[in-house]
Amino acid sequence: MPSSNHQKSAPDRISALPDELLLHVLYFLTMQEAVKTSVLSRRWQNLWASLMWLNFDAANSLPVLVPLDAFWISAACDNSDDSLDYSDIHPWIRHALDSKAWALGILKHSNPKPLAMEGYPFPFTSVYLKILGLCHCSIDDWVQCNILSALTNATSLTLVSPSVYEDVVPKVLRRDLPRCGTFSKLKRLHLGEWFLSGGCYPLIYLLRCSPGIEKVILQLDKICPRCKEATRTFGCEKLRKIRIYCHMQDGIRAKIIMFALSTHISPLPSIKIKPIRI
Amino acid sequence: MEVDKGKGEAEETRKVAEADRDTVTLKSSDGKLFEVSKEAAARLSTVLAGMIAGGSIDDNGTDLKQIGSEALENVVDYCNKHANSIPSAALISSSISFNTAPFKEPEEWERKFVDRLSHDALFDLVEAANFLGMERLLDVTCHKISEMMKGKSPDQIREVFNIKNDYTKEELEEIRQELAWAFYDD
């Protein structure tokens, strides 16, 4: 053995610690460092796999071979160009989808630019997905993309893209709308600006496809009043709550949405308008 | 229950006096006594908090048979230092930006506090902190241990902690292959 012959008598204090303390130690290591401890001795074999938190360097890690049930990315990035890129994340997303994960999300990354998913067609096609969260991502306009129509088993959808680049996402999503079947399990829907386009067409369309919907959150980050409306009512029996988040000065659009909703949905659920801080 | 009146009163007075004291006395496995601020002990240790609330603190020194005097001295020292420290802005902001993280990195004074400990004293302190349910001290000590592992090869880690490699050569090779992605830069 190459290790410490001169100290053979000294006890191995660390391996005598209970699992939960060793995991506490591993928590402070990067995932790669934690995984490497498997080779120390039998005591350490696969200990890392019990870690509830994996702290990994996306750019330098490859997908683990353990299946993932749920996968959320929440990255703090600096402003440099080489910080986070979708190509770093894609192997993880792919792996999560291959493991039939039921929850997937890219959340809260603080890069000023949205994550560009160019060159990755059909990124979230999985019938196993029940929860999808996509924030601040951009998707190729020309890609035939069936994000929405592939999510027929979803119970919760978050589709928000509050950025200047956001027009691409809505275009892709909107083109995908007519392909959607019924979201029979969808209970919670959280939409960004794009739901307003075409006289609230995406919102109305999604509500019509979601007979089990219980809660709707509408987030208006921009300030710009313009909205047309269409007519034809339908009922959302289980819909209890609608929350609209908008700037204080944006009361006009909120009223237009209220009008659009009231002409379509009957009976009308409780609607609350809440201000967002700038 | 029938109690002698005089004795009952004395008991009562003793209990009141105990409740009024702002320190608690702890007794190590080797019989040494240490005083620690009651407020800090209750805040930093879930076990001591439970004992204080449950009235099972002994005025003549609460027995902590699992903890040696050196480790207990470090525990008490830590509690007293913690009582006098003000959390840094960095700690507060890190808890905001990463507020769902279960564990937190130590502060500068906490790093210094564990840096001066010997190898054995560090592990005695981890075990004492675990026994007393001291989450924050566990963060600090476990973080210190993780730093002793960082940037080291498996061989170097075994050497630092005297870990005996009980794998056969074939087993080791198999594990390395299974986890090849973690070893790609070796």
PDB file of C-alpha atoms in Angstrom, chain A:
ATOM      1  CA  MET A   1       0.000   0.000   0.000  1.00  0.00           C
ATOM      2  CA  PRO A   2       1.418   3.373  -0.865  1.00  0.00           C
ATOM      3  CA  SER A   3      -0.088   5.114   2.148  1.00  0.00           C
ATOM      4  CA  SER A   4       1.361   6.036   5.531  1.00  0.00           C
ATOM      5  CA  ASN A   5       3.409   3.122   6.788  1.00  0.00           C
ATOM      6  CA  HIS A   6       5.084   5.370   9.309  1.00  0.00           C
ATOM      7  CA  GLN A   7       1.782   6.161  11.056  1.00  0.00           C
ATOM      8  CA  LYS A   8       0.203   2.785  10.926  1.00  0.00           C
ATOM      9  CA  SER A   9      -0.691   2.835  14.609  1.00  0.00           C
ATOM     10  CA  ALA A  10      -2.584   6.166  14.437  1.00  0.00           C
ATOM     11  CA  PRO A  11      -6.337   5.594  14.407  1.00  0.00           C
ATOM     12  CA  ASP A  12      -8.501   6.446  11.412  1.00  0.00           C
ATOM     13  CA  ARG A  13     -10.751   9.005  13.075  1.00  0.00           C
ATOM     14  CA  ILE A  14     -12.583  10.153   9.974  1.00  0.00           C
ATOM     15  CA  SER A  15     -13.871   6.739   8.858  1.00  0.00           C
ATOM     16  CA  ALA A  16     -15.234   6.194  12.373  1.00  0.00           C
ATOM     17  CA  LEU A  17     -17.614   9.138  12.013  1.00  0.00           C
ATOM     18  CA  PRO A  18     -21.274   8.325  11.331  1.00  0.00           C
ATOM     19  CA  ASP A  19     -22.551   8.612   7.754  1.00  0.00           C
ATOM     20  CA  GLU A  20     -24.382  11.858   8.341  1.00  0.00           C
ATOM     21  CA  LEU A  21     -21.181  13.602   9.455  1.00  0.00           C
ATOM     22  CA  LEU A  22     -19.197  12.254   6.511  1.00  0.00           C
ATOM     23  CA  LEU A  23     -21.939  13.552   4.214  1.00  0.00           C
ATOM     24  CA  HIS A  24     -21.697  16.895   5.981  1.00  0.00           C
ATOM     25  CA  VAL A  25     -17.987  16.912   5.098  1.00  0.00           C
ATOM     26  CA  LEU A  26     -18.629  15.827   1.495  1.00  0.00           C
ATOM     27  CA  TYR A  27     -21.212  18.582   1.140  1.00  0.00           C
ATOM     28  CA  PHE A  28     -18.404  21.141   1.203  1.00  0.00           C
ATOM     29  CA  LEU A  29     -16.531  19.403  -1.625  1.00  0.00           C
ATOM     30  CA  THR A  30     -17.337  19.686  -5.301  1.00  0.00           C
ATOM     31  CA  MET A  31     -19.272  16.754  -6.662  1.00  0.00           C
ATOM     32  CA  GLN A  32     -16.204  15.435  -8.448  1.00  0.00           C
ATOM     33  CA  GLU A  33     -14.160  15.517  -5.253  1.00  0.00           C
ATOM     34  CA  ALA A  34     -16.969  13.855  -3.326  1.00  0.00           C
ATOM     35  CA  VAL A  35     -17.339  11.079  -5.903  1.00  0.00           C
ATOM     36  CA  LYS A  36     -13.596  10.407  -5.826  1.00  0.00           C
ATOM     37  CA  THR A  37     -13.751   9.535  -2.120  1.00  0.00           C
ATOM     38  CA  SER A  38     -15.367   6.243  -3.205  1.00  0.00           C
ATOM     39  CA  VAL A  39     -11.904   4.803  -3.821  1.00  0.00           C
ATOM     40  CA  LEU A  40     -10.540   5.584  -0.340  1.00  0.00           C
ATOM     41  CA  SER A  41     -11.862   2.394   1.273  1.00  0.00           C
ATOM     42  CA  ARG A  42     -14.995   0.259   1.505  1.00  0.00           C
ATOM     43  CA  ARG A  43     -16.302   2.600   4.198  1.00  0.00           C
ATOM     44  CA  TRP A  44     -16.419   5.359   1.591  1.00  0.00           C
ATOM     45  CA  GLN A  45     -17.778   3.435  -1.349  1.00  0.00           C
ATOM     46  CA  ASN A  46     -20.827   5.170  -2.835  1.00  0.00           C
ATOM     47  CA  LEU A  47     -21.238   7.329   0.249  1.00  0.00           C
ATOM     48  CA  TRP A  48     -21.433  10.366  -2.013  1.00  0.00           C
ATOM     49  CA  ALA A  49     -24.529   8.931  -3.703  1.00  0.00           C
ATOM     50  CA  SER A  50     -26.500   9.714  -0.526  1.00  0.00           C
ATOM     51  CA  LEU A  51     -25.699  13.408  -0.808  1.00  0.00           C
ATOM     52  CA  MET A  52     -28.881  15.374  -1.204  1.00  0.00           C
ATOM     53  CA  TRP A  53     -26.948  18.308  -2.555  1.00  0.00           C
ATOM     54  CA  LEU A  54     -24.524  18.034  -5.424  1.00  0.00           C
ATOM     55  CA  ASN A  55     -22.317  21.005  -5.867  1.00  0.00           C
ATOM     56  CA  PHE A  56     -20.934  20.669  -9.343  1.00  0.00           C
ATOM     57  CA  ASP A  57     -18.965  22.685 -11.772  1.00  0.00           C
ATOM     58  CA  ALA A  58     -21.205  22.364 -14.816  1.00  0.00           C
ATOM     59  CA  ALA A  59     -18.463  23.086 -17.311  1.00  0.00           C
ATOM     60  CA  ASN A  60     -16.229  20.318 -15.961  1.00  0.00           C
ATOM     61  CA  SER A  61     -18.683  17.586 -15.125  1.00  0.00           C
ATOM     62  CA  LEU A  62     -20.279  14.855 -17.142  1.00  0.00           C
ATOM     63  CA  PRO A  63     -23.597  13.226 -16.384  1.00  0.00           C
ATOM     64  CA  VAL A  64     -23.530  10.798 -13.477  1.00  0.00           C
ATOM     65  CA  LEU A  65     -24.678   7.281 -14.064  1.00  0.00           C
ATOM     66  CA  VAL A  66     -27.247   7.433 -11.292  1.00  0.00           C
ATOM     67  CA  PRO A  67     -30.786   8.079 -12.486  1.00  0.00           C
ATOM     68  CA  LEU A  68     -32.331  11.410 -11.631  1.00  0.00           C
ATOM     69  CA  ASP A  69     -35.908  11.878 -10.536  1.00  0.00           C
ATOM     70  CA  ALA A  70     -35.851  15.614 -10.505  1.00  0.00           C
ATOM     71  CA  PHE A  71     -33.335  18.068 -11.807  1.00  0.00           C
ATOM     72  CA  TRP A  72     -33.238  21.776 -11.106  1.00  0.00           C
ATOM     73  CA  ILE A  73     -30.545  24.150 -12.163  1.00  0.00           C
ATOM     74  CA  SER A  74     -30.141  27.303 -10.236  1.00  0.00           C
ATOM     75  CA  ALA A  75     -26.869  28.927 -11.120  1.00  0.00           C
ATOM     76  CA  ALA A  76     -25.193  32.067  -9.940  1.00  0.00           C
ATOM     77  CA  CYS A  77     -23.196  33.455 -12.856  1.00  0.00           C
ATOM     78  CA  ASP A  78     -20.965  36.430 -13.245  1.00  0.00           C
ATOM     79  CA  ASN A  79     -21.178  38.683 -16.252  1.00  0.00           C
ATOM     80  CA  SER A  80     -18.305  37.137 -18.161  1.00  0.00           C
ATOM     81  CA  ASP A  81     -19.096  35.492 -21.470  1.00  0.00           C
ATOM     82  CA  ASP A  82     -17.667  32.134 -20.533  1.00  0.00           C
ATOM     83  CA  SER A  83     -19.782  31.628 -17.419  1.00  0.00           C
ATOM     84  CA  LEU A  84     -22.786  29.409 -18.068  1.00  0.00           C
ATOM     85  CA  ASP A  85     -23.752  28.028 -21.405  1.00  0.00           C
ATOM     86  CA  TYR A  86     -26.554  25.706 -22.362  1.00  0.00           C
ATOM     87  CA  SER A  87     -24.026  23.253 -23.794  1.00  0.00           C
ATOM     88  CA  ASP A  88     -22.816  22.762 -20.183  1.00  0.00           C
ATOM     89  CA  ILE A  89     -26.290  21.993 -19.004  1.00  0.00           C
ATOM     90  CA  HIS A  90     -27.574  20.004 -21.928  1.00  0.00           C
ATOM     91  CA  PRO A  91     -25.913  16.680 -20.982  1.00  0.00           C
ATOM     92  CA  TRP A  92     -27.646  16.942 -17.605  1.00  0.00           C
ATOM     93  CA  ILE A  93     -31.006  17.748 -19.128  1.00  0.00           C
ATOM     94  CA  ARG A  94     -30.558  14.871 -21.570  1.00  0.00           C
ATOM     95  CA  HIS A  95     -29.623  12.544 -18.731  1.00  0.00           C
ATOM     96  CA  ALA A  96     -32.555  13.660 -16.577  1.00  0.00           C
ATOM     97  CA  LEU A  97     -34.949  13.078 -19.459  1.00  0.00           C
ATOM     98  CA  ASP A  98     -33.364   9.684 -20.196  1.00  0.00           C
ATOM     99  CA  SER A  99     -33.894   8.761 -16.536  1.00  0.00           C
ATOM    100  CA  LYS A 100     -37.572   9.574 -16.980  1.00  0.00           C
ATOM    101  CA  ALA A 101     -37.345  12.446 -14.523  1.00  0.00           C
ATOM    102  CA  TRP A 102     -40.660  13.935 -13.490  1.00  0.00           C
ATOM    103  CA  ALA A 103     -39.380  17.394 -12.713  1.00  0.00           C
ATOM    104  CA  LEU A 104     -36.998  19.562 -14.642  1.00  0.00           C
ATOM    105  CA  GLY A 105     -36.165  23.183 -14.463  1.00  0.00           C
ATOM    106  CA  ILE A 106     -33.698  25.871 -15.324  1.00  0.00           C
ATOM    107  CA  LEU A 107     -34.260  28.565 -12.769  1.00  0.00           C
ATOM    108  CA  LYS A 108     -32.771  31.686 -11.440  1.00  0.00           C
ATOM    109  CA  HIS A 109     -29.554  31.939 -13.375  1.00  0.00           C
ATOM    110  CA  SER A 110     -28.337  35.456 -13.097  1.00  0.00           C
ATOM    111  CA  ASN A 111     -26.555  35.755 -16.430  1.00  0.00           C
ATOM    112  CA  PRO A 112     -27.725  38.903 -18.225  1.00  0.00           C
ATOM    113  CA  LYS A 113     -28.166  36.910 -21.443  1.00  0.00           C
ATOM    114  CA  PRO A 114     -30.752  34.168 -21.609  1.00  0.00           C
ATOM    115  CA  LEU A 115     -29.538  30.609 -22.028  1.00  0.00           C
ATOM    116  CA  ALA A 116     -29.499  29.940 -25.744  1.00  0.00           C
ATOM    117  CA  MET A 117     -30.634  26.446 -26.639  1.00  0.00           C
ATOM    118  CA  GLU A 118     -29.609  26.745 -30.243  1.00  0.00           C
ATOM    119  CA  GLY A 119     -28.845  23.476 -31.959  1.00  0.00           C
ATOM    120  CA  TYR A 120     -30.765  21.427 -29.406  1.00  0.00           C
ATOM    121  CA  PRO A 121     -34.058  20.495 -31.020  1.00  0.00           C
ATOM    122  CA  PHE A 122     -36.836  18.903 -28.960  1.00  0.00           C
ATOM    123  CA  PRO A 123     -35.127  19.741 -25.706  1.00  0.00           C
ATOM    124  CA  PHE A 124     -37.873  18.765 -23.305  1.00  0.00           C
ATOM    125  CA  THR A 125     -39.767  16.028 -25.033  1.00  0.00           C
ATOM    126  CA  SER A 126     -40.753  13.563 -22.353  1.00  0.00           C
ATOM    127  CA  VAL A 127     -44.079  12.069 -21.430  1.00  0.00           C
ATOM    128  CA  TYR A 128     -42.748  11.483 -17.897  1.00  0.00           C
ATOM    129  CA  LEU A 129     -42.325  15.159 -17.127  1.00  0.00           C
ATOM    130  CA  LYS A 130     -44.880  16.543 -14.726  1.00  0.00           C
ATOM    131  CA  ILE A 131     -43.207  19.774 -13.736  1.00  0.00           C
ATOM    132  CA  LEU A 132     -41.248  21.997 -16.076  1.00  0.00           C
ATOM    133  CA  GLY A 133     -39.744  25.335 -15.161  1.00  0.00           C
ATOM    134  CA  LEU A 134     -37.973  27.438 -17.756  1.00  0.00           C
ATOM    135  CA  CYS A 135     -36.828  30.888 -16.869  1.00  0.00           C
ATOM    136  CA  HIS A 136     -34.668  33.165 -18.923  1.00  0.00           C
ATOM    137  CA  CYS A 137     -34.008  30.772 -21.793  1.00  0.00           C
ATOM    138  CA  SER A 138     -34.086  31.374 -25.511  1.00  0.00           C
ATOM    139  CA  ILE A 139     -34.949  28.768 -28.101  1.00  0.00           C
ATOM    140  CA  ASP A 140     -34.166  28.758 -31.793  1.00  0.00           C
ATOM    141  CA  ASP A 141     -36.953  30.301 -33.792  1.00  0.00           C
ATOM    142  CA  TRP A 142     -36.574  28.002 -36.781  1.00  0.00           C
ATOM    143  CA  VAL A 143     -36.448  24.768 -34.824  1.00  0.00           C
ATOM    144  CA  GLN A 144     -39.498  22.562 -35.030  1.00  0.00           C
ATOM    145  CA  CYS A 145     -40.027  22.404 -31.349  1.00  0.00           C
ATOM    146  CA  ASN A 146     -42.807  20.677 -29.508  1.00  0.00           C
ATOM    147  CA  ILE A 147     -42.072  21.701 -25.965  1.00  0.00           C
ATOM    148  CA  LEU A 148     -45.669  22.204 -24.994  1.00  0.00           C
ATOM    149  CA  SER A 149     -47.302  19.407 -26.907  1.00  0.00           C
ATOM    150  CA  ALA A 150     -44.831  16.958 -25.333  1.00  0.00           C
ATOM    151  CA  LEU A 151     -45.934  17.910 -21.858  1.00  0.00           C
ATOM    152  CA  THR A 152     -49.371  16.384 -21.748  1.00  0.00           C
ATOM    153  CA  ASN A 153     -48.701  14.806 -18.334  1.00  0.00           C
ATOM    154  CA  ALA A 154     -47.517  17.996 -16.700  1.00  0.00           C
ATOM    155  CA  THR A 155     -49.147  19.042 -13.442  1.00  0.00           C
ATOM    156  CA  SER A 156     -47.353  22.364 -13.205  1.00  0.00           C
ATOM    157  CA  LEU A 157     -45.929  24.583 -15.926  1.00  0.00           C
ATOM    158  CA  THR A 158     -43.801  27.683 -15.549  1.00  0.00           C
ATOM    159  CA  LEU A 159     -43.126  29.482 -18.806  1.00  0.00           C
ATOM    160  CA  VAL A 160     -41.632  32.854 -18.074  1.00  0.00           C
ATOM    161  CA  SER A 161     -39.010  34.675 -20.065  1.00  0.00           C
ATOM    162  CA  PRO A 162     -38.603  38.178 -18.755  1.00  0.00           C
ATOM    163  CA  SER A 163     -35.943  39.591 -21.011  1.00  0.00           C
ATOM    164  CA  VAL A 164     -35.384  41.645 -24.101  1.00  0.00           C
ATOM    165  CA  TYR A 165     -34.723  38.467 -26.079  1.00  0.00           C
ATOM    166  CA  GLU A 166     -37.978  36.988 -25.094  1.00  0.00           C
ATOM    167  CA  ASP A 167     -39.777  37.251 -28.396  1.00  0.00           C
ATOM    168  CA  VAL A 168     -38.155  34.045 -29.644  1.00  0.00           C
ATOM    169  CA  VAL A 169     -39.592  31.840 -26.931  1.00  0.00           C
ATOM    170  CA  PRO A 170     -43.154  33.006 -27.471  1.00  0.00           C
ATOM    171  CA  LYS A 171     -42.864  32.462 -31.221  1.00  0.00           C
ATOM    172  CA  VAL A 172     -41.746  28.885 -30.710  1.00  0.00           C
ATOM    173  CA  LEU A 173     -44.287  28.203 -28.010  1.00  0.00           C
ATOM    174  CA  ARG A 174     -47.110  29.852 -29.904  1.00  0.00           C
ATOM    175  CA  ARG A 175     -46.436  27.831 -33.019  1.00  0.00           C
ATOM    176  CA  ASP A 176     -46.512  24.744 -30.834  1.00  0.00           C
ATOM    177  CA  LEU A 177     -49.874  25.579 -29.261  1.00  0.00           C
ATOM    178  CA  PRO A 178     -52.154  24.136 -31.983  1.00  0.00           C
ATOM    179  CA  ARG A 179     -50.326  20.796 -31.642  1.00  0.00           C
ATOM    180  CA  CYS A 180     -51.244  20.562 -27.974  1.00  0.00           C
ATOM    181  CA  GLY A 181     -53.691  17.971 -26.832  1.00  0.00           C
ATOM    182  CA  THR A 182     -55.443  18.202 -23.520  1.00  0.00           C
ATOM    183  CA  PHE A 183     -53.375  18.902 -20.412  1.00  0.00           C
ATOM    184  CA  SER A 184     -55.554  16.641 -18.349  1.00  0.00           C
ATOM    185  CA  LYS A 185     -53.338  16.751 -15.261  1.00  0.00           C
ATOM    186  CA  LEU A 186     -52.297  20.385 -15.330  1.00  0.00           C
ATOM    187  CA  LYS A 187     -53.152  22.171 -12.085  1.00  0.00           C
ATOM    188  CA  ARG A 188     -50.807  25.133 -11.929  1.00  0.00           C
ATOM    189  CA  LEU A 189     -49.831  27.454 -14.747  1.00  0.00           C
ATOM    190  CA  HIS A 190     -47.349  30.303 -14.466  1.00  0.00           C
ATOM    191  CA  LEU A 191     -46.900  32.397 -17.624  1.00  0.00           C
ATOM    192  CA  GLY A 192     -44.715  35.346 -18.569  1.00  0.00           C
ATOM    193  CA  GLU A 193     -45.380  38.191 -20.987  1.00  0.00           C
ATOM    194  CA  TRP A 194     -45.885  35.924 -23.977  1.00  0.00           C
ATOM    195  CA  PHE A 195     -49.367  34.814 -22.914  1.00  0.00           C
ATOM    196  CA  LEU A 196     -50.613  38.285 -23.908  1.00  0.00           C
ATOM    197  CA  SER A 197     -49.795  37.989 -27.589  1.00  0.00           C
ATOM    198  CA  GLY A 198     -52.664  37.820 -30.047  1.00  0.00           C
ATOM    199  CA  GLY A 199     -55.284  38.994 -27.578  1.00  0.00           C
ATOM    200  CA  CYS A 200     -54.249  36.644 -24.759  1.00  0.00           C
ATOM    201  CA  TYR A 201     -54.496  33.794 -27.247  1.00  0.00           C
ATOM    202  CA  PRO A 202     -51.887  31.545 -25.556  1.00  0.00           C
ATOM    203  CA  LEU A 203     -53.484  32.038 -22.143  1.00  0.00           C
ATOM    204  CA  ILE A 204     -56.989  31.386 -23.350  1.00  0.00           C
ATOM    205  CA  TYR A 205     -55.821  28.438 -25.426  1.00  0.00           C
ATOM    206  CA  LEU A 206     -53.940  26.829 -22.552  1.00  0.00           C
ATOM    207  CA  LEU A 207     -56.836  27.358 -20.169  1.00  0.00           C
ATOM    208  CA  ARG A 208     -59.204  25.765 -22.637  1.00  0.00           C
ATOM    209  CA  CYS A 209     -56.906  22.730 -22.891  1.00  0.00           C
ATOM    210  CA  SER A 210     -56.617  22.409 -19.107  1.00  0.00           C
ATOM    211  CA  PRO A 211     -59.864  21.203 -17.561  1.00  0.00           C
ATOM    212  CA  GLY A 212     -58.207  20.537 -14.179  1.00  0.00           C
ATOM    213  CA  ILE A 213     -56.485  23.887 -13.805  1.00  0.00           C
ATOM    214  CA  GLU A 214     -56.573  25.265 -10.244  1.00  0.00           C
ATOM    215  CA  LYS A 215     -54.187  28.172 -10.154  1.00  0.00           C
ATOM    216  CA  VAL A 216     -52.914  30.622 -12.770  1.00  0.00           C
ATOM    217  CA  ILE A 217     -50.099  33.104 -12.252  1.00  0.00           C
ATOM    218  CA  LEU A 218     -49.533  35.777 -14.865  1.00  0.00           C
ATOM    219  CA  GLN A 219     -46.347  37.778 -14.679  1.00  0.00           C
ATOM    220  CA  LEU A 220     -46.066  41.081 -16.541  1.00  0.00           C
ATOM    221  CA  ASP A 221     -42.541  42.441 -16.381  1.00  0.00           C
ATOM    222  CA  LYS A 222     -42.683  45.023 -19.125  1.00  0.00           C
ATOM    223  CA  ILE A 223     -44.684  48.186 -19.251  1.00  0.00           C
ATOM    224  CA  CYS A 224     -46.548  48.507 -22.534  1.00  0.00           C
ATOM    225  CA  PRO A 225     -50.281  48.698 -22.967  1.00  0.00           C
ATOM    226  CA  ARG A 226     -51.776  46.989 -26.018  1.00  0.00           C
ATOM    227  CA  CYS A 227     -54.109  44.047 -26.071  1.00  0.00           C
ATOM    228  CA  LYS A 228     -57.011  42.894 -28.206  1.00  0.00           C
ATOM    229  CA  GLU A 229     -59.656  40.460 -27.187  1.00  0.00           C
ATOM    230  CA  ALA A 230     -61.701  37.715 -28.775  1.00  0.00           C
ATOM    231  CA  THR A 231     -64.849  35.964 -27.608  1.00  0.00           C
ATOM    232  CA  ARG A 232     -66.192  32.481 -26.906  1.00  0.00           C
ATOM    233  CA  THR A 233     -66.688  31.392 -23.324  1.00  0.00           C
ATOM    234  CA  PHE A 234     -65.733  28.163 -21.672  1.00  0.00           C
ATOM    235  CA  GLY A 235     -65.664  26.937 -18.071  1.00  0.00           C
ATOM    236  CA  CYS A 236     -62.706  26.053 -15.855  1.00  0.00           C
ATOM    237  CA  GLU A 237     -64.512  24.304 -13.042  1.00  0.00           C
ATOM    238  CA  LYS A 238     -61.595  23.805 -10.734  1.00  0.00           C
ATOM    239  CA  LEU A 239     -59.915  27.137 -11.316  1.00  0.00           C
ATOM    240  CA  ARG A 240     -59.908  28.933  -7.985  1.00  0.00           C
ATOM    241  CA  LYS A 241     -57.106  31.469  -8.166  1.00  0.00           C
ATOM    242  CA  ILE A 242     -55.590  33.779 -10.731  1.00  0.00           C
ATOM    243  CA  ARG A 243     -52.692  36.012  -9.732  1.00  0.00           C
ATOM    244  CA  ILE A 244     -51.476  38.783 -12.003  1.00  0.00           C
ATOM    245  CA  TYR A 245     -48.106  40.309 -11.179  1.00  0.00           C
ATOM    246  CA  CYS A 246     -47.462  43.654 -12.871  1.00  0.00           C
ATOM    247  CA  HIS A 247     -45.967  47.078 -12.362  1.00  0.00           C
ATOM    248  CA  MET A 248     -48.062  49.628 -10.547  1.00  0.00           C
ATOM    249  CA  GLN A 249     -48.255  51.805 -13.666  1.00  0.00           C
ATOM    250  CA  ASP A 250     -49.479  48.865 -15.708  1.00  0.00           C
ATOM    251  CA  GLY A 251     -53.028  48.798 -14.462  1.00  0.00           C
ATOM    252  CA  ILE A 252     -54.388  49.157 -17.990  1.00  0.00           C
ATOM    253  CA  ARG A 253     -53.077  45.832 -19.227  1.00  0.00           C
ATOM    254  CA  ALA A 254     -54.202  44.111 -16.069  1.00  0.00           C
ATOM    255  CA  LYS A 255     -57.691  45.425 -16.726  1.00  0.00           C
ATOM    256  CA  ILE A 256     -57.561  44.247 -20.331  1.00  0.00           C
ATOM    257  CA  ILE A 257     -56.562  40.774 -19.149  1.00  0.00           C
ATOM    258  CA  MET A 258     -59.387  40.805 -16.644  1.00  0.00           C
ATOM    259  CA  PHE A 259     -61.727  41.719 -19.461  1.00  0.00           C
ATOM    260  CA  ALA A 260     -60.337  39.014 -21.747  1.00  0.00           C
ATOM    261  CA  LEU A 261     -60.699  36.464 -18.974  1.00  0.00           C
ATOM    262  CA  SER A 262     -64.179  37.531 -18.024  1.00  0.00           C
ATOM    263  CA  THR A 263     -65.407  37.261 -21.596  1.00  0.00           C
ATOM    264  CA  HIS A 264     -63.999  33.735 -21.901  1.00  0.00           C
ATOM    265  CA  ILE A 265     -64.263  32.055 -18.542  1.00  0.00           C
ATOM    266  CA  SER A 266     -67.493  31.543 -16.741  1.00  0.00           C
ATOM    267  CA  PRO A 267     -67.844  31.477 -13.793  1.00  0.00           C
ATOM    268  CA  LEU A 268     -64.894  33.724 -13.037  1.00  0.00           C
ATOM    269  CA  PRO A 269     -62.488  32.641 -10.265  1.00  0.00           C
ATOM    270  CA  SER A 270     -60.876  34.936  -7.717  1.00  0.00           C
ATOM    271  CA  ILE A 271     -58.412  37.258  -9.444  1.00  0.00           C
ATOM    272  CA  LYS A 272     -55.792  39.200  -7.528  1.00  0.00           C
ATOM    273  CA  ILE A 273     -53.497  41.803  -9.030  1.00  0.00           C
ATOM    274  CA  LYS A 274     -50.199  42.164  -7.214  1.00  0.00           C
ATOM    275  CA  PRO A 275     -47.479  44.749  -7.858  1.00  0.00           C
ATOM    276  CA  ILE A 276     -43.907  43.724  -8.693  1.00  0.00           C
ATOM    277  CA  ARG A 277     -40.928  45.703  -7.563  1.00  0.00           C
ATOM    278  CA  ILE A 278     -38.618  47.114 -10.228  1.00  0.00           C
TER     279      ILE A 278
END
